[in-house]
Amino acid sequence: MKLWGGRFTKETNQLVHNFNASISFDQKFFEQDIDGSIAHVTMLAKQGILTDSEKEAIKLGLLGIKEDIINGTLIIDGTHEDIHSFVEANLTYRIGDPGKKLHTGRSRNDQVALDMKLYTRDEVLQINALLKELLVSIQKIMKENTDTYMPGFTHLQKAQPITLAHHMGAYFEMFKRDRLRLDDIYKRMNYSPIGSGALAGTTYPLDRNYTAALLGFDGPTLNSMDSVADRDYLLEFLSALSIIMMHLSRFCEEIIIWNSNEYRFVEIDDAYSTGSSIMPQKKNPDIAELVRGKTGRVYGSLMSLLTTMKGLPLAYNKDMQEDKELSFDAMDTVKSSIVLFTGMLSTMKFNHKAMAASAKNGFTNATDAADYLVNHGVPFRDAHGIVGQLVLYCIDKGISLDDMTLDEYKAISPVFEADIYEAISLETCVSKRNTIGAPGKEAMAQVIALNEEYLKN
Ligand code: ARG
């Protein structure tokens, strides 16, 4: 059944119907569609536009449809144009004439705007909760690894020693910001478009404040054209999702490197790895690679919707139906990526020995050797040059700064004394760095305590 057959004298061409229909994907929000309709008719009855018994009949009918779809006795029939048509047709089939009053004072334009907003709002909360679980597992690793030394990198070259707790802390900050972004989006999007009609409101005395409150919105939207034309909240959400994926992807890239035969900083659990069909020795980081790979797909959704929206005149245009598949795909992709990533991270083993050995072998303490000289009165630029000579000497002999004898040190600069070894030990290099946000134990303890507080909410 069509919602708009009256004006037409011919049947729709089948290909046109197929091209135009959205039911194959907008059935995803049948629950939101029904909840929105119930709020709408509740408001209509309060305003005296429907009688209480009509409202009750509609409400019971709609709840029955919802239940039957959920328990599988009502199959969503692909011959309808969209989920809105399907629900309305089914309602009228079930309860007769009152069903035909459901759409009073409403258009599919404000209806679909409402449904998509309700669906998205829920997804924002779900993804926010999944990020919190991820943060909990990052915090656990942080707490256990304030003494786990590893090299910190710039340009993927060993730079200065840090701890695993510190490295994990960087990702804690990223995912915390992602959650803040989601909170912001939720606040900005939480206004109800229903009651805006097709574009110009309606002549019925609707109480839009009431419907908005019934559905948990902070209020109604304030321009009926914008209400049906706005997809900003989706663009913001897709942008936030893209940034989440970018963070996950960088993390995955590091895990792939750390898991490689050359690094062996981590071992991904068997349950989160896959093998090769030909090479029996292989254990591959497929999950990390897939999350990294799926990032492009989420960026694609954002670019696609931005492009769809950029030339649309006010108010509703059918182009906007294209918002759904790509948004659903992005939301589903991000949810499964966070879940899988969290599982992989929390079961991953960290090879403390390999990390510390790597931190020792890459001259990550060279800055501290220079600082030692500065503390003994050598100007920093000269100290930098002297340590450069030490490094060259070590590279030539295939040793590290810690392996040089005091005589060898003194041959390059007489300023060095026996306490140089203590000054450039990994422990000292890290423990001396206690500026806010640095890897030193005290600085890390402060951050870990702040994280703990943050995770309580
Ligand atoms: N399936 C449509 C969509 O997703 C519903 C709104 C239809 N409105 C219209 N004027 N044709 O956008």
Coordinates of C-alpha atoms and ligand atoms in Angstrom, one line a residue:
M1 CA 0.0 0.0 0.0
K2 CA 1.2 3.5 -0.8
L3 CA 0.8 6.5 1.4
W4 CA 0.3 8.8 -1.7
G5 CA -1.6 6.8 -4.3
G6 CA -4.6 9.2 -4.6
R7 CA -3.2 11.7 -7.0
F8 CA -1.8 9.0 -9.4
T9 CA -3.6 7.3 -12.2
K10 CA -0.9 4.7 -13.1
E11 CA 1.1 2.2 -11.1
T12 CA 4.7 3.0 -10.3
N13 CA 7.2 1.4 -12.6
Q14 CA 8.7 -1.5 -10.7
L15 CA 12.3 -0.3 -11.2
V16 CA 11.2 3.2 -9.9
H17 CA 9.7 1.6 -6.9
N18 CA 12.9 -0.4 -6.2
F19 CA 15.1 2.6 -6.7
N20 CA 12.9 4.8 -4.5
A21 CA 12.3 2.4 -1.7
S22 CA 14.2 2.6 1.6
I23 CA 12.5 -0.2 3.5
S24 CA 15.5 -2.6 3.0
F25 CA 17.5 -0.4 5.3
D26 CA 15.2 2.0 7.2
Q27 CA 13.6 -1.0 8.9
K28 CA 16.6 -0.8 11.2
F29 CA 14.7 1.9 13.1
F30 CA 11.3 0.3 13.4
E31 CA 11.3 0.7 17.1
Q32 CA 12.2 4.4 17.0
D33 CA 9.5 4.8 14.4
I34 CA 6.9 3.2 16.6
D35 CA 8.0 5.0 19.8
G36 CA 7.9 8.3 17.9
S37 CA 4.4 7.6 16.6
I38 CA 3.2 6.7 20.1
A39 CA 4.5 10.0 21.5
H40 CA 2.9 11.8 18.5
V41 CA -0.6 10.3 19.1
T42 CA -0.3 10.8 22.9
M43 CA 0.2 14.5 22.2
L44 CA -2.6 14.6 19.6
A45 CA -5.0 13.1 22.2
K46 CA -3.9 15.6 24.9
Q47 CA -4.6 18.4 22.4
G48 CA -8.1 17.0 21.7
I49 CA -7.1 16.3 18.0
L50 CA -7.7 12.5 18.6
T51 CA -10.1 11.0 21.2
D52 CA -8.6 9.0 24.0
S53 CA -10.1 5.8 22.7
E54 CA -8.5 6.4 19.2
K55 CA -5.2 7.1 20.9
E56 CA -5.5 3.9 23.0
A57 CA -6.4 1.8 19.9
I58 CA -3.4 3.2 18.0
K59 CA -1.0 2.8 20.8
L60 CA -2.0 -0.8 21.5
G61 CA -1.8 -1.6 17.7
L62 CA 1.6 0.0 17.5
L63 CA 2.9 -1.9 20.5
G64 CA 1.6 -5.1 19.1
I65 CA 3.4 -4.4 15.8
K66 CA 6.6 -3.8 17.7
E67 CA 6.3 -6.9 19.7
D68 CA 5.5 -9.0 16.7
I69 CA 8.4 -7.7 14.7
I70 CA 10.7 -8.4 17.6
N71 CA 9.5 -11.9 18.2
G72 CA 9.6 -12.7 14.5
T73 CA 5.8 -13.2 13.9
L74 CA 5.6 -10.1 11.7
I75 CA 8.0 -10.0 8.9
I76 CA 8.8 -6.6 7.4
D77 CA 7.5 -6.8 3.9
G78 CA 9.7 -5.4 1.3
T79 CA 6.9 -4.4 -1.0
H80 CA 6.3 -1.3 1.1
E81 CA 8.2 1.9 0.2
D82 CA 9.6 2.5 3.7
I83 CA 9.2 1.5 7.3
H84 CA 6.8 4.4 7.9
S85 CA 4.4 3.1 5.2
F86 CA 4.8 -0.5 6.5
V87 CA 3.9 0.4 10.1
E88 CA 1.0 2.6 9.1
A89 CA -0.5 0.0 6.7
N90 CA -0.1 -2.7 9.2
L91 CA -1.7 -0.6 11.9
T92 CA -4.8 0.1 9.8
Y93 CA -5.0 -3.6 8.8
R94 CA -5.0 -4.5 12.5
I95 CA -7.2 -1.8 14.1
G96 CA -9.2 -0.3 11.1
D97 CA -10.2 3.4 10.9
P98 CA -8.3 4.8 13.9
G99 CA -5.1 3.6 12.2
K100 CA -5.8 6.1 9.4
K101 CA -5.6 9.0 11.9
L102 CA -2.0 8.2 13.0
H103 CA -0.5 10.5 10.4
T104 CA -2.6 13.6 11.5
G105 CA -0.4 16.7 11.8
R106 CA 2.7 14.9 10.6
S107 CA 4.7 14.4 7.4
R108 CA 7.2 11.6 6.7
N109 CA 9.8 14.4 6.5
D110 CA 9.6 15.3 10.2
Q111 CA 8.9 11.6 11.0
V112 CA 12.0 10.4 9.3
A113 CA 14.0 13.3 10.9
L114 CA 12.7 12.1 14.3
D115 CA 13.4 8.4 13.7
M116 CA 16.9 9.0 12.6
K117 CA 17.6 11.3 15.4
L118 CA 16.3 8.8 18.0
Y119 CA 18.3 6.1 16.5
T120 CA 21.5 8.1 16.3
R121 CA 21.1 9.4 19.9
D122 CA 21.0 5.9 21.1
E123 CA 24.1 5.0 19.1
V124 CA 26.0 8.0 20.5
L125 CA 25.3 6.6 24.0
Q126 CA 26.3 3.1 23.1
I127 CA 29.5 4.1 21.5
N128 CA 30.3 6.3 24.4
A129 CA 29.8 3.4 26.8
L130 CA 32.0 1.1 24.6
L131 CA 34.8 3.8 24.7
K132 CA 34.5 3.8 28.5
E133 CA 35.2 0.0 28.6
L134 CA 38.2 0.6 26.4
L135 CA 39.4 3.3 28.8
V136 CA 39.0 0.9 31.7
S137 CA 41.3 -1.7 30.0
I138 CA 43.8 1.0 29.1
Q139 CA 43.8 2.3 32.7
K140 CA 44.4 -1.3 34.0
I141 CA 47.5 -1.6 31.7
M142 CA 48.7 1.8 32.9
K143 CA 48.4 0.9 36.6
E144 CA 50.4 -2.3 36.1
N145 CA 53.2 -0.8 34.0
T146 CA 54.5 2.4 35.6
D147 CA 57.9 0.5 35.8
T148 CA 57.8 -1.1 32.4
Y149 CA 60.5 0.7 30.4
M150 CA 60.3 1.0 26.7
P151 CA 61.7 3.4 24.1
G152 CA 59.6 6.3 23.1
F153 CA 59.8 7.1 19.4
T154 CA 59.8 10.1 17.1
H155 CA 60.0 9.4 13.3
L156 CA 59.7 5.8 14.4
Q157 CA 63.4 6.2 15.6
K158 CA 64.1 5.5 19.3
A159 CA 64.1 8.9 21.0
Q160 CA 63.9 8.8 24.8
P161 CA 62.9 6.2 27.3
I162 CA 59.4 6.1 28.6
T163 CA 57.2 3.5 30.3
L164 CA 54.4 1.4 28.9
A165 CA 52.0 3.3 31.3
H166 CA 53.0 6.5 29.7
H167 CA 52.5 5.2 26.2
M168 CA 49.1 3.9 27.1
G169 CA 48.3 7.2 28.8
A170 CA 48.5 8.9 25.4
Y171 CA 45.7 6.8 24.1
F172 CA 43.7 7.3 27.3
E173 CA 43.7 11.0 26.5
M174 CA 42.6 10.4 22.9
F175 CA 39.6 8.2 23.8
K176 CA 38.7 10.5 26.6
R177 CA 38.5 13.4 24.1
D178 CA 36.4 11.2 21.8
R179 CA 33.9 10.7 24.6
L180 CA 33.8 14.5 25.3
R181 CA 33.0 15.0 21.6
L182 CA 30.2 12.5 21.8
D183 CA 28.8 14.3 24.9
D184 CA 28.8 17.6 23.0
I185 CA 27.1 16.1 19.9
Y186 CA 24.4 14.6 22.1
K187 CA 23.7 18.0 23.7
R188 CA 23.5 19.8 20.4
M189 CA 21.4 17.2 18.6
N190 CA 18.9 16.6 21.4
Y191 CA 16.0 18.7 20.0
S192 CA 12.9 17.2 18.6
P193 CA 11.9 17.8 14.9
I194 CA 8.5 16.2 15.1
G195 CA 5.6 18.6 14.6
S196 CA 7.5 20.5 11.9
G197 CA 5.3 18.8 9.2
A198 CA 6.6 18.6 5.7
L199 CA 8.4 22.0 6.1
A200 CA 6.0 24.6 7.3
G201 CA 4.6 23.3 10.5
T202 CA 0.9 22.4 10.7
T203 CA -2.5 24.1 11.3
Y204 CA -3.3 21.7 14.1
P205 CA -2.7 22.9 17.6
L206 CA 0.2 20.6 18.3
D207 CA 2.1 20.8 21.6
R208 CA 5.6 20.3 20.4
N209 CA 7.1 20.9 23.8
Y210 CA 5.0 18.0 25.1
T211 CA 6.1 15.5 22.4
A212 CA 9.7 16.5 22.8
A213 CA 9.5 15.9 26.5
L214 CA 7.8 12.5 26.0
L215 CA 10.7 11.5 23.9
G216 CA 13.5 12.7 26.2
F217 CA 14.5 15.7 24.1
D218 CA 15.6 19.0 25.7
G219 CA 12.9 20.8 23.6
P220 CA 11.6 21.2 20.1
T221 CA 13.7 22.5 17.2
L222 CA 12.9 26.1 16.4
N223 CA 12.6 26.3 12.6
S224 CA 10.3 23.8 10.8
M225 CA 12.3 24.0 7.6
D226 CA 15.7 23.4 9.3
S227 CA 14.0 20.6 11.3
V228 CA 13.4 18.5 8.2
A229 CA 16.6 19.6 6.3
D230 CA 19.1 19.3 9.1
R231 CA 21.6 16.4 9.1
D232 CA 24.3 18.3 10.9
Y233 CA 24.1 16.0 13.9
L234 CA 24.9 13.0 11.6
L235 CA 27.8 14.8 10.0
E236 CA 29.2 15.7 13.5
F237 CA 28.7 12.1 14.6
L238 CA 30.4 10.7 11.5
S239 CA 33.2 13.1 12.0
A240 CA 33.6 12.0 15.7
L241 CA 33.4 8.4 14.5
S242 CA 36.1 9.1 11.9
I243 CA 38.4 10.5 14.7
I244 CA 37.7 7.5 16.9
M245 CA 38.7 5.2 14.0
M246 CA 41.8 7.3 13.4
H247 CA 42.8 6.8 17.0
L248 CA 42.1 3.1 16.9
S249 CA 44.0 2.8 13.6
R250 CA 47.1 4.5 15.0
F251 CA 46.9 2.2 18.0
C252 CA 46.5 -0.8 15.7
E253 CA 49.5 0.3 13.6
E254 CA 51.7 0.4 16.7
I255 CA 50.4 -3.0 17.9
I256 CA 51.2 -4.5 14.4
I257 CA 54.7 -3.1 14.6
W258 CA 55.2 -4.2 18.3
N259 CA 53.8 -7.7 17.4
S260 CA 56.3 -8.1 14.5
N261 CA 59.1 -10.6 14.7
E262 CA 61.6 -7.8 14.8
Y263 CA 60.1 -6.0 17.8
R264 CA 58.3 -8.7 19.8
F265 CA 57.2 -6.0 22.3
V266 CA 53.8 -7.7 22.5
E267 CA 52.1 -11.0 21.7
I268 CA 48.5 -10.9 20.6
D269 CA 46.5 -13.7 22.2
D270 CA 45.7 -16.7 20.0
A271 CA 42.0 -15.9 20.3
Y272 CA 42.6 -12.6 18.6
S273 CA 45.0 -13.8 15.9
T274 CA 44.7 -15.8 12.7
G275 CA 47.0 -18.1 10.8
S276 CA 48.1 -18.6 7.2
S277 CA 46.8 -21.3 4.9
I278 CA 50.3 -22.1 3.6
M279 CA 52.8 -20.9 6.2
P280 CA 52.4 -23.0 9.3
Q281 CA 54.5 -20.7 11.5
K282 CA 52.4 -17.6 11.0
K283 CA 50.3 -15.9 13.6
N284 CA 48.9 -12.7 12.1
P285 CA 47.5 -9.5 13.6
D286 CA 44.4 -9.6 11.4
I287 CA 42.1 -7.9 13.8
A288 CA 44.4 -4.9 14.2
E289 CA 44.8 -4.7 10.4
L290 CA 41.1 -4.9 9.9
V291 CA 40.3 -2.1 12.3
R292 CA 43.0 0.0 10.6
G293 CA 41.5 -1.0 7.2
K294 CA 37.9 -0.2 8.2
T295 CA 38.9 3.3 9.1
G296 CA 38.8 4.3 5.5
R297 CA 35.3 3.0 5.2
V298 CA 34.1 5.3 8.1
Y299 CA 35.9 8.3 6.5
G300 CA 34.1 7.4 3.3
S301 CA 30.8 7.7 5.0
L302 CA 31.6 11.2 6.3
M303 CA 32.8 12.3 2.9
S304 CA 29.8 10.8 1.2
L305 CA 27.2 12.5 3.4
L306 CA 29.0 15.9 3.2
T307 CA 28.9 15.6 -0.5
T308 CA 25.3 14.6 -0.6
M309 CA 24.3 17.6 1.6
K310 CA 26.3 20.3 0.0
G311 CA 24.0 21.4 -2.8
L312 CA 20.6 20.7 -1.3
P313 CA 18.1 23.6 -1.4
L314 CA 15.7 23.9 1.6
A315 CA 13.9 22.0 2.8
Y316 CA 13.6 18.2 2.4
N317 CA 15.0 16.5 -0.7
K318 CA 15.0 12.8 -1.4
D319 CA 18.8 12.9 -1.6
M320 CA 18.7 12.8 2.2
Q321 CA 17.4 9.3 2.2
E322 CA 21.0 8.4 1.3
D323 CA 22.1 9.4 4.9
K324 CA 21.0 6.0 6.3
E325 CA 23.0 3.2 4.8
L326 CA 26.2 4.9 5.2
S327 CA 25.5 6.1 8.7
F328 CA 24.3 2.7 9.9
D329 CA 27.4 1.1 8.3
A330 CA 29.7 3.6 10.1
M331 CA 28.0 3.1 13.4
D332 CA 28.1 -0.7 13.2
T333 CA 31.7 -0.6 12.0
V334 CA 32.8 1.6 14.9
K335 CA 31.0 -0.5 17.5
S336 CA 32.5 -3.8 16.3
S337 CA 35.9 -2.2 16.0
I338 CA 35.9 -0.9 19.5
V339 CA 34.6 -4.2 20.9
L340 CA 37.2 -6.3 19.0
F341 CA 40.0 -3.9 19.8
T342 CA 39.2 -3.8 23.5
G343 CA 39.2 -7.6 23.6
M344 CA 42.5 -7.8 21.7
L345 CA 44.2 -5.2 24.0
S346 CA 43.0 -6.7 27.2
T347 CA 44.3 -10.1 26.3
M348 CA 47.6 -9.0 24.8
K349 CA 50.8 -9.9 26.6
F350 CA 53.5 -7.3 26.9
N351 CA 57.1 -8.5 26.7
H352 CA 58.8 -6.3 29.4
K353 CA 62.2 -7.7 28.7
A354 CA 62.2 -7.0 25.0
M355 CA 60.9 -3.5 25.6
A356 CA 63.5 -2.6 28.2
A357 CA 66.3 -4.1 26.1
S358 CA 65.2 -2.0 23.1
A359 CA 65.1 1.1 25.3
K360 CA 68.7 0.3 26.4
N361 CA 70.0 -0.3 22.9
G362 CA 69.0 2.8 21.0
F363 CA 70.9 5.6 22.8
T364 CA 67.6 6.7 24.3
N365 CA 69.6 8.0 27.2
A366 CA 71.8 10.3 25.1
T367 CA 69.9 13.4 26.1
D368 CA 70.4 12.5 29.8
A369 CA 74.1 12.1 29.2
A370 CA 74.2 15.6 27.8
D371 CA 72.1 16.9 30.7
Y372 CA 74.7 15.3 33.0
L373 CA 77.4 17.4 31.4
V374 CA 75.2 20.5 31.7
N375 CA 74.8 19.9 35.4
H376 CA 78.6 19.8 35.6
G377 CA 78.9 23.3 34.0
V378 CA 79.3 22.3 30.3
P379 CA 77.1 24.6 28.0
F380 CA 74.3 22.5 26.4
R381 CA 75.5 23.0 22.9
D382 CA 79.0 21.7 23.8
A383 CA 77.5 18.8 25.8
H384 CA 75.4 17.9 22.7
G385 CA 78.6 17.7 20.6
I386 CA 80.4 15.6 23.2
V387 CA 77.6 13.1 23.5
G388 CA 77.4 12.9 19.7
Q389 CA 81.1 11.8 19.8
L390 CA 80.2 9.2 22.5
V391 CA 77.4 7.8 20.3
L392 CA 79.7 7.6 17.3
Y393 CA 82.3 5.8 19.4
C394 CA 79.6 3.3 20.6
I395 CA 78.2 2.7 17.2
D396 CA 81.7 1.9 15.9
K397 CA 82.2 -0.6 18.8
G398 CA 78.7 -2.0 18.7
I399 CA 78.0 -1.1 22.4
S400 CA 75.7 1.2 24.3
L401 CA 76.5 4.2 26.4
D402 CA 76.0 2.1 29.6
D403 CA 78.7 -0.4 28.4
M404 CA 81.5 2.2 28.1
T405 CA 84.2 2.2 30.7
L406 CA 84.9 5.3 32.7
D407 CA 88.3 5.6 31.0
E408 CA 86.6 5.6 27.6
Y409 CA 84.2 8.3 28.9
K410 CA 87.1 10.4 30.2
A411 CA 89.0 10.1 27.0
I412 CA 86.2 12.0 25.3
S413 CA 85.5 14.4 28.2
P414 CA 87.3 14.6 31.6
V415 CA 84.0 15.9 33.1
F416 CA 82.6 12.4 33.4
E417 CA 82.8 10.7 36.8
A418 CA 81.6 7.3 38.0
D419 CA 78.2 8.6 38.8
I420 CA 77.5 8.9 35.0
Y421 CA 76.2 5.3 35.0
E422 CA 73.6 6.1 37.6
A423 CA 72.7 9.3 35.7
I424 CA 72.0 7.5 32.4
S425 CA 70.3 4.4 33.7
L426 CA 66.8 3.8 32.3
E427 CA 65.4 4.1 35.8
T428 CA 67.0 7.5 36.3
C429 CA 66.1 8.8 32.8
V430 CA 62.4 8.1 33.4
S431 CA 62.2 8.9 37.1
K432 CA 63.6 12.3 36.7
R433 CA 61.0 13.3 34.2
N434 CA 58.2 14.5 36.5
T435 CA 56.8 17.5 34.7
I436 CA 53.0 17.2 34.4
G437 CA 52.2 14.6 31.8
A438 CA 55.7 13.1 31.8
P439 CA 56.6 9.4 32.3
G440 CA 58.2 9.8 35.8
K441 CA 56.6 7.8 38.6
E442 CA 55.2 10.8 40.5
A443 CA 53.8 12.5 37.4
M444 CA 52.2 9.2 36.2
A445 CA 50.7 8.6 39.7
Q446 CA 48.9 11.9 39.4
V447 CA 47.5 11.1 36.0
I448 CA 46.5 7.6 37.0
A449 CA 44.6 9.0 40.0
L450 CA 42.9 11.6 37.8
N451 CA 41.9 8.8 35.3
E452 CA 40.5 6.8 38.2
E453 CA 38.3 9.7 39.3
Y454 CA 37.2 10.2 35.7
L455 CA 36.2 6.6 35.3
K456 CA 34.0 6.7 38.3
N457 CA 31.4 8.8 36.4
Ligands
ARG1 N1 12.4 7.2 3.1 C1 12.4 8.7 3.2 C2 13.7 9.1 3.7 O1 14.4 8.3 4.2 C3 11.3 9.2 4.1 C4 10.9 10.5 3.9 C5 10.1 10.6 2.6 N2 9.6 11.9 2.3 C6 9.2 12.3 1.1 N3 8.8 13.5 1.0 N4 9.3 11.5 0.1 O2 14.1 10.3 3.6

